[in-house]
mmCIF file of C-alpha atoms (C1' of nucleotides) in Angstrom:
data_model
loop_
_atom_site.group_PDB
_atom_site.id
_atom_site.type_symbol
_atom_site.label_atom_id
_atom_site.label_comp_id
_atom_site.label_asym_id
_atom_site.label_seq_id
_atom_site.Cartn_x
_atom_site.Cartn_y
_atom_site.Cartn_z
ATOM 1 C CA MET A 1239 35.669 5.211 19.795
ATOM 2 C CA THR A 1240 32.105 4.113 20.194
ATOM 3 C CA GLN A 1241 31.600 4.861 16.533
ATOM 4 C CA THR A 1242 34.103 2.194 15.607
ATOM 5 C CA HIS A 1243 32.393 -0.210 17.927
ATOM 6 C CA ASP A 1244 29.038 0.510 16.292
ATOM 7 C CA ALA A 1245 30.515 -0.202 12.909
ATOM 8 C CA LEU A 1246 31.645 -3.613 14.088
ATOM 9 C CA GLN A 1247 28.105 -4.284 15.254
ATOM 10 C CA VAL A 1248 26.855 -3.478 11.775
ATOM 11 C CA LEU A 1249 29.233 -6.061 10.361
ATOM 12 C CA ARG A 1250 28.120 -8.713 12.811
ATOM 13 C CA SER A 1251 24.435 -8.027 12.436
ATOM 14 C CA ARG A 1252 24.643 -8.363 8.677
ATOM 15 C CA GLY A 1253 26.408 -11.661 8.909
ATOM 16 C CA TYR A 1254 29.905 -10.452 8.088
ATOM 17 C CA ARG A 1255 32.844 -11.486 10.187
ATOM 18 C CA VAL A 1256 34.814 -9.148 12.391
ATOM 19 C CA THR A 1257 38.386 -9.677 11.310
ATOM 20 C CA GLU A 1258 41.717 -8.083 12.060
ATOM 21 C CA PRO A 1259 42.055 -6.424 8.614
ATOM 22 C CA ARG A 1260 38.581 -4.937 8.855
ATOM 23 C CA LYS A 1261 39.256 -3.541 12.306
ATOM 24 C CA ARG A 1262 42.513 -2.027 11.125
ATOM 25 C CA VAL A 1263 41.055 -0.322 8.081
ATOM 26 C CA LEU A 1264 38.188 0.983 10.151
ATOM 27 C CA LYS A 1265 40.613 2.432 12.662
ATOM 28 C CA VAL A 1266 42.641 4.189 9.974
ATOM 29 C CA LEU A 1267 39.489 5.711 8.505
ATOM 30 C CA ALA A 1268 38.313 6.792 11.916
ATOM 31 C CA GLU A 1269 41.602 8.449 12.757
ATOM 32 C CA ALA A 1270 42.198 10.084 9.376
ATOM 33 C CA GLN A 1271 41.023 13.657 9.202
ATOM 34 C CA ARG A 1272 40.836 13.526 5.427
ATOM 35 C CA PRO A 1273 40.012 11.090 2.637
ATOM 36 C CA VAL A 1274 42.593 8.357 2.243
ATOM 37 C CA SER A 1275 43.236 6.142 -0.744
ATOM 38 C CA PRO A 1276 43.689 2.380 -0.513
ATOM 39 C CA TYR A 1277 47.445 2.673 -0.884
ATOM 40 C CA GLU A 1278 47.615 5.460 1.678
ATOM 41 C CA ILE A 1279 45.836 3.201 4.118
ATOM 42 C CA GLN A 1280 48.443 0.571 3.444
ATOM 43 C CA GLU A 1281 51.254 3.048 4.128
ATOM 44 C CA ILE A 1282 49.677 4.308 7.339
ATOM 45 C CA LEU A 1283 49.383 0.748 8.570
ATOM 46 C CA GLN A 1284 52.924 -0.052 7.574
ATOM 47 C CA GLN A 1285 54.172 2.798 9.737
ATOM 48 C CA LYS A 1286 52.529 1.070 12.669
ATOM 49 C CA GLY A 1287 54.139 -2.180 11.657
ATOM 50 C CA GLU A 1288 50.810 -3.648 10.587
ATOM 51 C CA TYR A 1289 50.973 -5.061 7.108
ATOM 52 C CA LEU A 1290 47.890 -5.560 4.956
ATOM 53 C CA ASN A 1291 47.807 -6.653 1.349
ATOM 54 C CA HIS A 1292 46.402 -3.950 -0.891
ATOM 55 C CA VAL A 1293 43.857 -6.358 -2.372
ATOM 56 C CA THR A 1294 42.475 -6.908 1.088
ATOM 57 C CA ILE A 1295 42.164 -3.175 1.604
ATOM 58 C CA TYR A 1296 40.257 -2.794 -1.638
ATOM 59 C CA ARG A 1297 37.888 -5.553 -0.636
ATOM 60 C CA VAL A 1298 37.362 -4.178 2.858
ATOM 61 C CA LEU A 1299 36.621 -0.722 1.465
ATOM 62 C CA ASP A 1300 34.164 -2.173 -1.030
ATOM 63 C CA LEU A 1301 32.349 -3.897 1.775
ATOM 64 C CA PHE A 1302 32.338 -0.794 3.965
ATOM 65 C CA CYS A 1303 30.923 1.302 1.143
ATOM 66 C CA SER A 1304 28.166 -1.200 0.485
ATOM 67 C CA LEU A 1305 27.274 -1.087 4.183
ATOM 68 C CA LYS A 1306 27.494 2.720 4.208
ATOM 69 C CA LEU A 1307 30.281 2.563 6.771
ATOM 70 C CA ALA A 1308 32.547 4.424 4.384
ATOM 71 C CA HIS A 1309 32.090 6.689 1.444
ATOM 72 C CA LYS A 1310 34.134 7.210 -1.668
ATOM 73 C CA VAL A 1311 34.987 10.863 -2.014
ATOM 74 C CA LEU A 1312 35.301 11.776 -5.631
ATOM 75 C CA LEU A 1313 37.421 14.896 -5.374
ATOM 76 C CA GLY A 1314 40.843 13.379 -5.019
ATOM 77 C CA GLY A 1315 39.550 9.857 -4.949
ATOM 78 C CA GLY A 1316 39.998 8.748 -1.346
ATOM 79 C CA PHE A 1317 37.691 7.111 1.139
ATOM 80 C CA VAL A 1318 36.233 8.509 4.357
ATOM 81 C CA ARG A 1319 34.273 7.164 7.253
ATOM 82 C CA CYS A 1320 30.618 7.974 6.907
ATOM 83 C CA THR A 1321 29.844 10.210 9.839
ATOM 84 C CA LEU A 1322 26.190 10.581 9.031
ATOM 85 C CA GLY A 1323 23.686 7.977 9.993
ATOM 86 C CA ALA A 1324 20.605 10.149 9.689
ATOM 87 C CA GLU A 1325 19.630 12.140 6.564
ATOM 88 C CA ASP A 1326 19.824 9.131 4.311
ATOM 89 C CA GLY A 1327 21.003 9.616 0.769
ATOM 90 C CA CYS A 1328 22.600 12.930 1.567
ATOM 91 C CA HIS A 1329 26.361 13.136 1.691
ATOM 92 C CA ARG A 1330 27.914 16.540 1.293
ATOM 93 C CA PHE A 1331 31.544 17.408 1.667
ATOM 94 C CA VAL A 1332 33.697 20.471 1.783
ATOM 95 C CA VAL A 1333 37.254 19.675 0.817
ATOM 96 C CA CYS A 1334 40.233 21.960 1.269
ATOM 97 C CA ARG A 1335 42.067 22.079 -2.030
ATOM 98 C CA GLN A 1336 45.337 22.730 -0.215
ATOM 99 C CA CYS A 1337 45.580 20.207 2.588
ATOM 100 C CA GLY A 1338 42.678 17.898 1.786
ATOM 101 C CA ALA A 1339 40.913 18.569 5.088
ATOM 102 C CA LEU A 1340 37.327 17.492 4.837
ATOM 103 C CA ARG A 1341 34.046 18.164 6.579
ATOM 104 C CA GLU A 1342 30.874 16.238 6.013
ATOM 105 C CA TYR A 1343 27.435 17.690 6.452
ATOM 106 C CA ALA A 1344 23.825 17.148 5.522
ATOM 107 C CA ASP A 1345 21.315 19.811 4.595
ATOM 108 C CA LYS A 1346 17.649 19.241 4.038
ATOM 109 C CA ALA A 1347 17.053 22.548 2.279
ATOM 110 C CA LEU A 1348 19.741 21.828 -0.274
ATOM 111 C CA CYS A 1349 18.250 18.410 -0.927
ATOM 112 C CA GLU A 1350 14.840 19.873 -1.547
ATOM 113 C CA GLU A 1351 16.137 22.459 -3.963
ATOM 114 C CA GLU A 1352 18.132 19.884 -5.856
ATOM 115 C CA THR A 1353 15.180 17.558 -6.045
ATOM 116 C CA ALA A 1354 13.104 20.353 -7.556
ATOM 117 C CA ILE A 1355 15.787 21.124 -10.107
ATOM 118 C CA ALA A 1356 16.060 17.448 -10.978
ATOM 119 C CA GLN A 1357 12.350 17.285 -11.653
ATOM 120 C CA GLU A 1358 12.612 20.071 -14.164
ATOM 121 C CA PHE A 1359 15.029 17.886 -16.072
ATOM 122 C CA GLY A 1360 12.775 14.850 -15.773
ATOM 123 C CA PHE A 1361 15.003 13.202 -13.190
ATOM 124 C CA ARG A 1362 13.950 11.623 -9.951
ATOM 125 C CA ALA A 1363 16.670 12.438 -7.452
ATOM 126 C CA GLU A 1364 17.972 9.625 -5.298
ATOM 127 C CA GLN A 1365 21.405 10.175 -3.865
ATOM 128 C CA HIS A 1366 22.284 13.715 -2.977
ATOM 129 C CA PHE A 1367 25.957 13.874 -3.111
ATOM 130 C CA SER A 1368 27.926 17.024 -3.323
ATOM 131 C CA GLU A 1369 31.468 18.080 -2.820
ATOM 132 C CA PHE A 1370 32.748 21.514 -3.046
ATOM 133 C CA SER A 1371 36.228 22.744 -2.793
ATOM 134 C CA GLY A 1372 37.542 25.743 -0.970
ATOM 135 C CA ILE A 1373 40.286 26.550 1.404
ATOM 136 C CA CYS A 1374 40.263 25.904 5.135
ATOM 137 C CA SER A 1375 41.086 28.428 7.824
ATOM 138 C CA GLU A 1376 44.510 26.944 8.564
ATOM 139 C CA CYS A 1377 45.654 27.036 4.961
ATOM 140 C CA MET A 1378 44.186 30.499 4.577
ATOM 141 C CA ALA A 1379 46.336 31.663 7.447
ATOM 142 C CA SER A 1380 49.572 30.066 6.291
ATOM 143 C CA ALA A 1381 49.339 30.995 2.606
ATOM 144 C CA ARG A 1382 48.504 34.591 1.846
ATOM 145 C CA SER A 1383 47.401 34.147 -1.755
ATOM 146 C CA MET B 699 27.616 24.121 -33.617
ATOM 147 C CA THR B 700 28.568 27.691 -32.868
ATOM 148 C CA GLN B 701 29.649 26.503 -29.456
ATOM 149 C CA THR B 702 32.402 24.434 -31.014
ATOM 150 C CA HIS B 703 33.471 27.397 -33.057
ATOM 151 C CA ASP B 704 33.637 29.546 -29.938
ATOM 152 C CA ALA B 705 35.825 26.993 -28.235
ATOM 153 C CA LEU B 706 38.292 27.174 -31.103
ATOM 154 C CA GLN B 707 38.377 30.939 -30.670
ATOM 155 C CA VAL B 708 39.285 30.450 -27.022
ATOM 156 C CA LEU B 709 42.207 28.287 -28.076
ATOM 157 C CA ARG B 710 43.424 30.826 -30.593
ATOM 158 C CA SER B 711 43.024 33.816 -28.314
ATOM 159 C CA ARG B 712 45.054 32.139 -25.586
ATOM 160 C CA GLY B 713 47.878 31.351 -27.945
ATOM 161 C CA TYR B 714 47.134 27.661 -28.403
ATOM 162 C CA ARG B 715 47.037 26.123 -31.852
ATOM 163 C CA VAL B 716 43.945 24.795 -33.494
ATOM 164 C CA THR B 717 44.884 21.286 -34.519
ATOM 165 C CA GLU B 718 43.097 18.313 -35.988
ATOM 166 C CA PRO B 719 43.228 16.254 -32.738
ATOM 167 C CA ARG B 720 41.818 19.143 -30.709
ATOM 168 C CA LYS B 721 38.993 19.679 -33.165
ATOM 169 C CA ARG B 722 38.160 15.990 -33.124
ATOM 170 C CA VAL B 723 38.063 15.675 -29.348
ATOM 171 C CA LEU B 724 35.978 18.817 -29.115
ATOM 172 C CA LYS B 725 33.507 17.402 -31.621
ATOM 173 C CA VAL B 726 33.174 14.141 -29.726
ATOM 174 C CA LEU B 727 32.521 16.021 -26.493
ATOM 175 C CA ALA B 728 29.999 18.259 -28.180
ATOM 176 C CA GLU B 729 28.101 15.334 -29.667
ATOM 177 C CA ALA B 730 28.210 13.090 -26.612
ATOM 178 C CA GLN B 731 25.120 13.315 -24.449
ATOM 179 C CA ARG B 732 26.983 11.948 -21.466
ATOM 180 C CA PRO B 733 30.433 12.020 -19.886
ATOM 181 C CA VAL B 734 33.009 10.144 -21.910
ATOM 182 C CA SER B 735 36.345 8.792 -20.761
ATOM 183 C CA PRO B 736 39.577 9.272 -22.695
ATOM 184 C CA TYR B 737 39.446 5.716 -24.010
ATOM 185 C CA GLU B 738 35.805 6.069 -24.966
ATOM 186 C CA ILE B 739 36.718 9.116 -26.990
ATOM 187 C CA GLN B 740 39.333 7.049 -28.759
ATOM 188 C CA GLU B 741 36.795 4.346 -29.574
ATOM 189 C CA ILE B 742 34.220 6.809 -30.844
ATOM 190 C CA LEU B 743 36.822 8.309 -33.144
ATOM 191 C CA GLN B 744 37.965 4.909 -34.331
ATOM 192 C CA GLN B 745 34.433 4.100 -35.427
ATOM 193 C CA LYS B 746 34.621 7.131 -37.675
ATOM 194 C CA GLY B 747 37.973 5.960 -38.979
ATOM 195 C CA GLU B 748 39.795 8.771 -37.177
ATOM 196 C CA TYR B 749 42.645 7.455 -35.077
ATOM 197 C CA LEU B 750 44.108 9.399 -32.168
ATOM 198 C CA ASN B 751 46.721 8.194 -29.721
ATOM 199 C CA HIS B 752 45.348 7.965 -26.204
ATOM 200 C CA VAL B 753 48.179 10.117 -24.860
ATOM 201 C CA THR B 754 47.113 12.888 -27.190
ATOM 202 C CA ILE B 755 43.556 12.609 -25.942
ATOM 203 C CA TYR B 756 44.718 12.880 -22.345
ATOM 204 C CA ARG B 757 46.730 15.979 -23.169
ATOM 205 C CA VAL B 758 43.918 17.597 -25.125
ATOM 206 C CA LEU B 759 41.514 16.964 -22.268
ATOM 207 C CA ASP B 760 43.965 18.418 -19.768
ATOM 208 C CA LEU B 761 44.224 21.539 -21.849
ATOM 209 C CA PHE B 762 40.466 21.816 -22.292
ATOM 210 C CA CYS B 763 39.936 21.476 -18.562
ATOM 211 C CA SER B 764 42.478 24.163 -17.807
ATOM 212 C CA LEU B 765 40.679 26.461 -20.248
ATOM 213 C CA LYS B 766 37.293 25.488 -18.795
ATOM 214 C CA LEU B 767 36.237 24.107 -22.156
ATOM 215 C CA ALA B 768 35.670 20.733 -20.580
ATOM 216 C CA HIS B 769 35.027 19.438 -17.123
ATOM 217 C CA LYS B 770 35.946 16.227 -15.417
ATOM 218 C CA VAL B 771 32.866 14.594 -14.010
ATOM 219 C CA LEU B 772 33.744 12.629 -10.944
ATOM 220 C CA LEU B 773 30.842 10.214 -10.845
ATOM 221 C CA GLY B 774 31.960 7.673 -13.378
ATOM 222 C CA GLY B 775 35.076 9.559 -14.267
ATOM 223 C CA GLY B 776 34.346 10.867 -17.739
ATOM 224 C CA PHE B 777 34.681 14.269 -19.310
ATOM 225 C CA VAL B 778 31.981 16.593 -20.581
ATOM 226 C CA ARG B 779 31.862 19.794 -22.540
ATOM 227 C CA CYS B 780 31.409 22.712 -20.215
ATOM 228 C CA THR B 781 28.085 24.173 -21.156
ATOM 229 C CA LEU B 782 28.308 27.010 -18.700
ATOM 230 C CA GLY B 783 30.105 30.194 -19.462
ATOM 231 C CA ALA B 784 28.332 32.278 -16.862
ATOM 232 C CA GLU B 785 28.122 31.433 -13.139
ATOM 233 C CA ASP B 786 31.825 30.934 -12.765
ATOM 234 C CA GLY B 787 33.038 28.314 -10.359
ATOM 235 C CA CYS B 788 29.696 26.583 -10.306
ATOM 236 C CA HIS B 789 29.345 23.229 -11.981
ATOM 237 C CA ARG B 790 26.452 21.079 -10.985
ATOM 238 C CA PHE B 791 25.398 17.834 -12.521
ATOM 239 C CA VAL B 792 22.567 15.402 -12.347
ATOM 240 C CA VAL B 793 23.631 11.971 -13.482
ATOM 241 C CA CYS B 794 21.327 9.074 -14.238
ATOM 242 C CA ARG B 795 22.670 6.067 -12.392
ATOM 243 C CA GLN B 796 21.190 3.763 -15.002
ATOM 244 C CA CYS B 797 22.176 5.149 -18.376
ATOM 245 C CA GLY B 798 24.657 7.832 -17.407
ATOM 246 C CA ALA B 799 22.614 10.634 -18.981
ATOM 247 C CA LEU B 800 23.777 13.948 -17.614
ATOM 248 C CA ARG B 801 22.473 17.485 -17.261
ATOM 249 C CA GLU B 802 24.533 20.423 -16.183
ATOM 250 C CA TYR B 803 23.118 23.433 -14.411
ATOM 251 C CA ALA B 804 24.102 26.373 -12.295
ATOM 252 C CA ASP B 805 22.201 27.765 -9.359
ATOM 253 C CA LYS B 806 23.067 30.901 -7.501
ATOM 254 C CA ALA B 807 20.914 30.127 -4.485
ATOM 255 C CA LEU B 808 22.643 26.803 -3.943
ATOM 256 C CA CYS B 809 26.025 28.490 -4.174
ATOM 257 C CA GLU B 810 25.079 31.023 -1.545
ATOM 258 C CA GLU B 811 23.804 28.392 0.847
ATOM 259 C CA GLU B 812 26.910 26.300 0.411
ATOM 260 C CA THR B 813 29.149 29.286 0.935
ATOM 261 C CA ALA B 814 27.369 30.012 4.198
ATOM 262 C CA ILE B 815 27.762 26.428 5.350
ATOM 263 C CA ALA B 816 31.423 26.509 4.430
ATOM 264 C CA GLN B 817 31.954 29.582 6.565
ATOM 265 C CA GLU B 818 30.549 27.797 9.590
ATOM 266 C CA PHE B 819 33.313 25.244 9.115
ATOM 267 C CA GLY B 820 35.920 27.944 8.644
ATOM 268 C CA PHE B 821 36.220 27.293 4.945
ATOM 269 C CA ARG B 822 36.236 29.844 2.192
ATOM 270 C CA ALA B 823 34.316 28.298 -0.696
ATOM 271 C CA GLU B 824 35.835 28.522 -4.129
ATOM 272 C CA GLN B 825 34.636 25.937 -6.582
ATOM 273 C CA HIS B 826 31.068 24.858 -6.247
ATOM 274 C CA PHE B 827 30.888 21.480 -7.697
ATOM 275 C CA SER B 828 28.095 19.077 -7.136
ATOM 276 C CA GLU B 829 26.841 15.952 -8.696
ATOM 277 C CA PHE B 830 23.833 14.098 -7.652
ATOM 278 C CA SER B 831 22.551 10.855 -8.910
ATOM 279 C CA GLY B 832 19.024 9.894 -9.714
ATOM 280 C CA ILE B 833 17.167 8.254 -12.491
ATOM 281 C CA CYS B 834 16.062 9.933 -15.702
ATOM 282 C CA SER B 835 12.574 9.827 -17.176
ATOM 283 C CA GLU B 836 13.480 7.329 -19.879
ATOM 284 C CA CYS B 837 15.011 4.831 -17.480
ATOM 285 C CA MET B 838 12.122 5.363 -15.098
ATOM 286 C CA ALA B 839 9.718 4.394 -17.876
ATOM 287 C CA SER B 840 11.610 1.305 -19.035
ATOM 288 C CA ALA B 841 12.452 -0.155 -15.631
ATOM 289 C CA ARG B 842 9.601 -0.349 -13.152
ATOM 290 C CA SER B 843 11.624 -0.818 -9.994
ATOM 291 C "C1'" DC C 486 34.188 -28.014 10.973
ATOM 292 C "C1'" DT C 487 32.615 -25.226 7.352
ATOM 293 C "C1'" DT C 488 32.128 -20.986 5.267
ATOM 294 C "C1'" DT C 489 34.106 -16.748 4.855
ATOM 295 C "C1'" DC C 490 38.017 -14.104 4.416
ATOM 296 C "C1'" DT C 491 43.006 -13.021 3.371
ATOM 297 C "C1'" DG C 492 47.340 -13.169 0.822
ATOM 298 C "C1'" DC C 493 49.785 -13.991 -3.202
ATOM 299 C "C1'" DA C 494 50.633 -13.906 -8.061
ATOM 300 C "C1'" DA C 495 49.394 -12.124 -12.070
ATOM 301 C "C1'" DA C 496 46.827 -9.653 -15.291
ATOM 302 C "C1'" DA C 497 44.285 -5.855 -16.860
ATOM 303 C "C1'" DG C 498 43.252 -0.921 -17.027
ATOM 304 C "C1'" DG C 499 44.261 3.768 -16.715
ATOM 305 C "C1'" DT C 500 47.575 7.604 -16.634
ATOM 306 C "C1'" DT C 501 52.084 9.798 -17.124
ATOM 307 C "C1'" DT C 502 56.762 10.834 -19.117
ATOM 308 C "C1'" DG C 503 60.592 11.493 -22.474
ATOM 309 C "C1'" DC C 504 61.898 11.927 -26.868
ATOM 310 C "C1'" DA C 505 61.898 12.105 -31.920
ATOM 311 C "C1'" DG C 506 59.384 13.574 -35.720
ATOM 312 C "C1'" DT C 507 55.484 16.465 -37.566
ATOM 313 C "C1'" DT C 508 52.700 20.520 -38.207
ATOM 314 C "C1'" DA C 509 50.384 25.113 -37.381
ATOM 315 C "C1'" DG C 510 51.037 29.757 -37.851
ATOM 316 C "C1'" DC D 1015 61.248 28.606 -40.087
ATOM 317 C "C1'" DT D 1016 60.406 27.738 -35.264
ATOM 318 C "C1'" DA D 1017 57.784 26.833 -31.394
ATOM 319 C "C1'" DA D 1018 54.085 23.999 -30.312
ATOM 320 C "C1'" DC D 1019 52.014 19.722 -30.813
ATOM 321 C "C1'" DT D 1020 51.475 14.606 -31.741
ATOM 322 C "C1'" DG D 1021 52.737 9.726 -31.754
ATOM 323 C "C1'" DC D 1022 55.277 6.039 -29.975
ATOM 324 C "C1'" DA D 1023 57.449 3.322 -26.459
ATOM 325 C "C1'" DA D 1024 57.779 2.453 -22.012
ATOM 326 C "C1'" DA D 1025 57.132 3.074 -17.291
ATOM 327 C "C1'" DC D 1026 54.153 3.581 -13.486
ATOM 328 C "C1'" DC D 1027 50.175 3.353 -10.603
ATOM 329 C "C1'" DT D 1028 45.605 1.627 -9.616
ATOM 330 C "C1'" DT D 1029 42.265 -1.902 -9.604
ATOM 331 C "C1'" DT D 1030 40.584 -6.603 -10.474
ATOM 332 C "C1'" DT D 1031 40.601 -11.778 -10.642
ATOM 333 C "C1'" DG D 1032 41.555 -16.695 -9.444
ATOM 334 C "C1'" DC D 1033 43.106 -19.748 -6.350
ATOM 335 C "C1'" DA D 1034 45.190 -21.915 -2.233
ATOM 336 C "C1'" DG D 1035 45.694 -21.484 2.582
ATOM 337 C "C1'" DA D 1036 44.153 -19.271 7.124
ATOM 338 C "C1'" DA D 1037 40.797 -17.921 10.472
ATOM 339 C "C1'" DA D 1038 36.129 -16.646 12.424
ATOM 340 C "C1'" DG D 1039 32.145 -18.356 14.453
#
DNA sequence: CTTTCTGCAAAAGGTTTGCAGTTAG
DNA sequence: CTAACTGCAAACCTTTTGCAGAAAG
């Protein structure tokens, strides 16, 4: 995972230390295919026999979010690795309401439209952040509803 | 507020009772210019000398959300009156990161674009829900940052 | 070695549940 | 009157804080 390696570089270059807990949380986020909550991260680690105090996990996630290495997904309330380095200030997610599967994307056109709408309301747009829920192909196949 | 009156009609027509607590919570939501949390609602009511148990507020909000009379805003975690009757399944918000001021809007073009993006990922879009943060005109004026 | 980070204990919020009593219709 | 609703108590889960000891660089 070069991506994980890059993240560690970000830590180092900003003067933060590369520690075992930080590497573990990063790995869980990288391997999770969906947003995971602090306590879920703890459980996942416990299954590998790697214990981390939940307070530590909270603090690591806080740090990661401030460095844009992770992102707090609001629908459901978990955390995900940020997969986007480009398109700054634009984090868009599709979340499957059934299984929680998540895809991140960025879209310039959407940002421009939203910025225009914001201006009509007297707002200056900064962070474009959107989540929308639907159902993924796998869940669509399994549940005929 | 005819809107409040309409909401009471929705309750009645769906077989729910129109009670004092429900009217009070509805009024607070209607008067609030920003998302309010359950405990904030309790405080606002207390200032008017109207006490409600927090559990009741939670249950009223749950009901309102299920009837689409209210909406849970994820940024910040409060609740707002749903101002949209039309454009079903489309709830978009601009939130001021400074003062929490909020505007709700719907936009068909955005929905269509998002639906198309979802399809590329194999998702069928259902609820279009977006929030984006910025800064409102008042906060822009007061803080020159 | 020194500063940063982690773990522990504990507290502080937020949210949910069960049940008895109240109230709307 | 009766089903629906509220209040209370208590449990539960999540998040935060302070401090002493451990570890990175």
